[in-house]
Amino acid sequence: MALRVLAPLLALLALLAWGATVLVNTTTRAWFERDVSLRARLVASGARDALVSRALRGDRHRLAPILQDIERDDRVLAAAACSEGMTTLARTRALPPRFACEPLAGRALAAGGDLDLSEQDGGALLHVAVVPLEHEGRTAAHLIVVHDLSFVARREGAMRRFTLGVFAVVALLASAATILVRRFTWRRWTEEIRRVLGRGRGSLLGAGSPRAFAPLVSDLRAMIAELAAEQGAALAGQWTPERLHRVLTDSLDGDSVVIVANREPYIHDRGADGAVRIRHPASGLVTALEPVMRACSGVWIAHGSGSADRDVVDRRDRVRVPPGEESYAIRRVWLSEEEERGYYYGFANEGLWPLCHLVYTRPVFRADDFRHYETVNRRFAEAVCAEVAGPDPVILVQDYHFALAPRMIRDRLPRATVIGFWHIPWPNAERLGVCPWKRELLEGMLGASIVGFHTREHCNNFLDAVDRFLEARLDRERTSVVVGGRECLVRPYPISIEWPDRWAAAAPPVEECRRAVRAELGLAPDALLGVGVDRLDYTKGIEDRLLAVERLLERFPAHRGKFTFVQLAAPSRSLIPEYRDLGVRAEALAARINARFGGPGWTPVVLRASHHEPPEVFRHLRAADVCYVSSLHDGMNLVAKEFVAARDDERGVLVLSRFTGAARELGEALLVNPYDVEEASLALAAALSMPATEQAARMRALRAQVAEFNVYRWAGRMLTDAARLRRHERLSARLQSGPRPLDETPGSGGLVAR
Ligand code: F6P
C-alpha cells in the first residue's frame, strides 16, 4: 500500500525537481548573457574614441594596448578590433580563431554589425559580442569582446545538485510521512494534536494537565504565530516601518527600543545671530538609524555635541524629535573636552578607525585614550539602564565607539536583548593583534545577544579573532560564540536606507535640480556633471577621485570644457592631523587640476569643503550625470544607495569602488578599483557616454535592489533573529530549571513564570 502511494508521489516530485532546474537554469543563463552583452557595450563605449581614431589612422600597433586593457577584466577572455568591413586590425592572443573578424563577418554584417552569440568552444561556454563603433554617424570599426561564461555552467551544475538534494530530502520525508500515515490514521493524528494543544479535556492547558508545561506551549504558539506573520509578510513583500514595528511588538513584546550611538540625529547649534538651528550630521549611521527609530519609537542615547544642545533639553537631558513629529526622544550624554579627546578623537578615531580600514594609515594607541573610552562606555551603559522600562528591553548598540558597552549593559540587565552593530569593516586577526586592548574589545562585544557586520567576511574575521584571542566556544555552523554559558550570534546584516527616501521624495523635480545646480556653478545648461558626497575622510579616496577626473581630461580631451566634477566634502574630525592634512592636500589637488585644464568660463573641479544639509545633497545627486563613490575601504557606503534613491528619473550612472560593502549589492553600478586611476577614468568616460536606455536599465535594477533591501528589512532581520534567540534562551532556561510555579496574571491573557 505504501509503495502504491509513494511511487506516483516520487515521480511527481522528480518531475517538479527537473522542471525547476530547467526553469532556473534557463532564466539565469539568459540573465548572465544579457549582463555580459551590456558589459561588452559598456567597454566599447568607454574605448570608442581611442579605438576609432587609431582604426581610422590605420595605427594597428597602438590598438593592441587598448585591447589588452579590455582583456584585463576578470571575465573577458579576448578582444579584437575589426575594420568597418570586418577585417582584423588587431587582436589579443587568446582570441579563438573562429571568433576573429573574418569568420564572424558574414553573421555580423547580416545583423547590421551588432551581434551577440553564445557558443561552446573546446568545452568552455563563450559569449561573443560584436559591437559597431560609430564615428560621425557611420560605422568606422567593430570591437569584438569574448567573455568566458564557464562560471554559468558551474552555477548550473551547483543548482542541479542543490535541486536534486532538495528532491532527495523531500522524497525521504514523503516516504516517512506515508509510512506514518499508514500506521496512524489521519483522524487519530488530529485527535492527538487537538488533545496536546487544545484546551479541552486531557489537554496540556486543561484542568488536569501539568500547568508547568504551559509556557512551552505558549512559546510554541508564539513561534507558529511568528512564522505565519513572517510568511504573510513575505507574501506582502516590502519591508515597511509598520511591519518593522509589528516585529518589535509581536515577536519581542516591546513597544520601543533604546539606541546607543555616539552621533545624535539632530544637533542643535546656535548661529552667529543667536538663533538655534537644527543640523543633520553627515553620517551614514544616522541616515540608516533615524528612520528605524521613527518606526520603533523609544530613546536614542548620544553625545550632546551641538552648541545649543544643553539649551533645549528637559531636566532629564532629553529632547523630543523629529521637530514637528516628536515620535522619539534623544537623551544627551555630556562629555568633558578631555573625555571627548580621549574617547572619540583618540581611541575611536586615531586607534580603531585606521585599525579597521585597510588604507595604510597607522593606528595610534594610547593608554589614556583607552581609559577615557572605558569611562565613556560605562557612562552610556548607565544611561541605558536609567532609560529602560523593564528587565528585558531591546537595546541597539551602534558602532566602534561602544565596543565595551554590551558587556557593561549585560552585567546590569542580564535579560536584555542587546544587538551590537559594527558599521565599519572588522580587520583580520593578524591586524587586530596590534591593538593592546583586543581582548577587552572582543569580550565587551560578546556581551551582546547579536553582533552584526555588513558582510560575511567581517563576521569571519571577528570569529577568527575570538578563536585566536579568547577562551570561548565557536559554533561555525550557527556562526555564534558561546561564552559564559551564553550564546552570541555573529551575523551579516547589510545596512541600507529608508525606502522611499524622504529627502528624495521632498526634492524638486530632476529637471529643476539640473538647471539650478548648473546655474549655481556657472555651467552651460548641457554641461556634464559629476558629483561626490563624503565626509572629508582619508578612507573615502577623495584624492584618488580627483586624480581620476584629471586622467579623464587627459585621456578624453572631448570632455574638456564640458565636464565638471563637484565634490561636497563635510569637514570631519578636524582635531586629528591626518584629517586636517587631507583637507589641505585635496584643496591643492583641485587647484592644480583647475590650473592645468580650466579656463575662462570653465572650472573642472569644484571642491566645497563645508557641511551640506540633506536637501542640498539630494539636489546635487539629482542633477548629476555621474556619481563617483571611490572609498578605499568602506563598511557599506550609503551615499551610493542615496544616489540610487535620488534617481526616480532612472538616469545617471553610479561609479562605485569595489572596496565598499555596497559593491556587493549594487552590481549594476560600474565597479572600479579606485587605486587604479586608468580604470576609474575609463569608467567615468563610459558613464558619460552611456546611452539613456542603458542608464535606465541599470538604474531600474539598482532601484529594485535598494527598495527590496531597505533599512526596515535590515532592522527587521536583526529583531527577528533576536526574538528567536530570546525564545530559545527562555525555553532552555525553563527546561534546565524544571517545572516552576505559575502565576495567572489577570488581564495579561496568559500564564507567566514567577
Ligand atoms: O562609518 C562610521 C561612522 O561612524 C558612520 O557610522 C558615520 O557615518 C560616520 O562614521 C560619522 O562619523 P562621525 O560621527 O565621527 O562624524
Coordinates of N, CA, C and O and ligand atoms in Angstrom, one line a residue, residues 262-263 282-286 344 349 353 357 399-401 423-424 535 540 572-573 634, ligand 1:
N262 N 27.1 57.2 19.2 CA 27.9 58.5 19.5 C 27.2 59.7 18.9 O 27.0 60.7 19.5
R263 N 26.9 59.6 17.6 CA 26.3 60.8 16.9 C 24.9 60.9 17.1 O 24.1 59.9 17.0
A282 N 26.4 64.7 8.8 CA 26.8 63.9 7.7 C 27.3 62.5 8.2 O 28.4 62.4 8.7
S283 N 26.4 61.6 8.3 CA 26.7 60.3 8.9 C 25.8 59.2 8.4 O 24.6 59.3 8.4
G284 N 26.5 58.2 7.9 CA 25.7 57.0 7.3 C 24.9 56.4 8.4 O 23.8 55.9 8.2
L285 N 25.5 56.3 9.6 CA 24.8 55.7 10.7 C 23.5 56.4 11.0 O 22.4 55.8 11.1
V286 N 23.5 57.7 11.0 CA 22.3 58.5 11.3 C 21.3 58.3 10.1 O 20.1 58.1 10.3
Y344 N 36.7 59.8 21.8 CA 36.2 60.0 20.4 C 37.4 60.2 19.4 O 37.6 59.4 18.5
N349 N 38.9 57.2 17.0 CA 39.2 57.6 15.6 C 40.7 57.7 15.2 O 41.0 57.7 14.1
W353 N 39.6 53.4 14.1 CA 39.3 53.7 12.7 C 40.4 53.3 11.7 O 40.1 52.5 10.8
H357 N 40.2 50.0 8.9 CA 40.2 50.3 7.5 C 41.5 50.0 6.8 O 42.5 50.5 7.3
D399 N 28.2 50.7 16.6 CA 29.5 51.2 16.1 C 30.6 51.0 17.0 O 30.5 50.7 18.2
Y400 N 31.8 51.4 16.5 CA 33.1 51.2 17.1 C 33.3 52.1 18.3 O 34.3 51.9 19.0
H401 N 32.5 53.0 18.5 CA 32.6 53.9 19.7 C 32.2 53.1 21.0 O 32.6 53.5 22.1
H423 N 29.6 49.3 12.2 CA 29.3 49.9 10.9 C 30.5 50.0 10.0 O 30.4 50.4 8.8
I424 N 31.7 49.6 10.5 CA 32.9 49.8 9.7 C 33.5 48.3 9.5 O 33.0 47.4 10.1
R535 N 32.2 62.7 3.9 CA 32.9 63.4 4.9 C 34.3 63.5 4.4 O 34.8 62.7 3.7
K540 N 37.9 57.7 2.2 CA 36.9 57.9 1.1 C 37.5 58.0 -0.3 O 36.8 58.1 -1.3
S572 N 35.4 66.9 8.9 CA 35.1 65.9 9.9 C 36.4 65.6 10.7 O 37.5 65.7 10.2
R573 N 36.2 65.4 12.0 CA 37.3 65.0 13.0 C 38.5 65.9 12.8 O 39.7 65.4 12.8
D634 N 35.4 50.7 2.8 CA 34.2 51.2 3.5 C 33.3 50.1 3.9 O 33.1 49.1 3.1
Ligands
F6P1 O1 31.3 54.9 9.2 C1 31.5 55.0 10.5 C2 30.7 56.2 11.1 O2 30.6 56.1 12.5 C3 29.4 56.1 10.5 O3 28.7 55.3 11.1 C4 29.1 57.6 10.3 O4 28.5 57.7 9.1 C5 30.4 58.3 10.3 O5 31.4 57.4 10.8 C6 30.3 59.6 11.0 O6 31.5 59.9 11.7 P1 31.4 60.9 12.9 O7 30.3 60.6 13.7 O8 32.8 60.7 13.5 O9 31.3 62.3 12.3

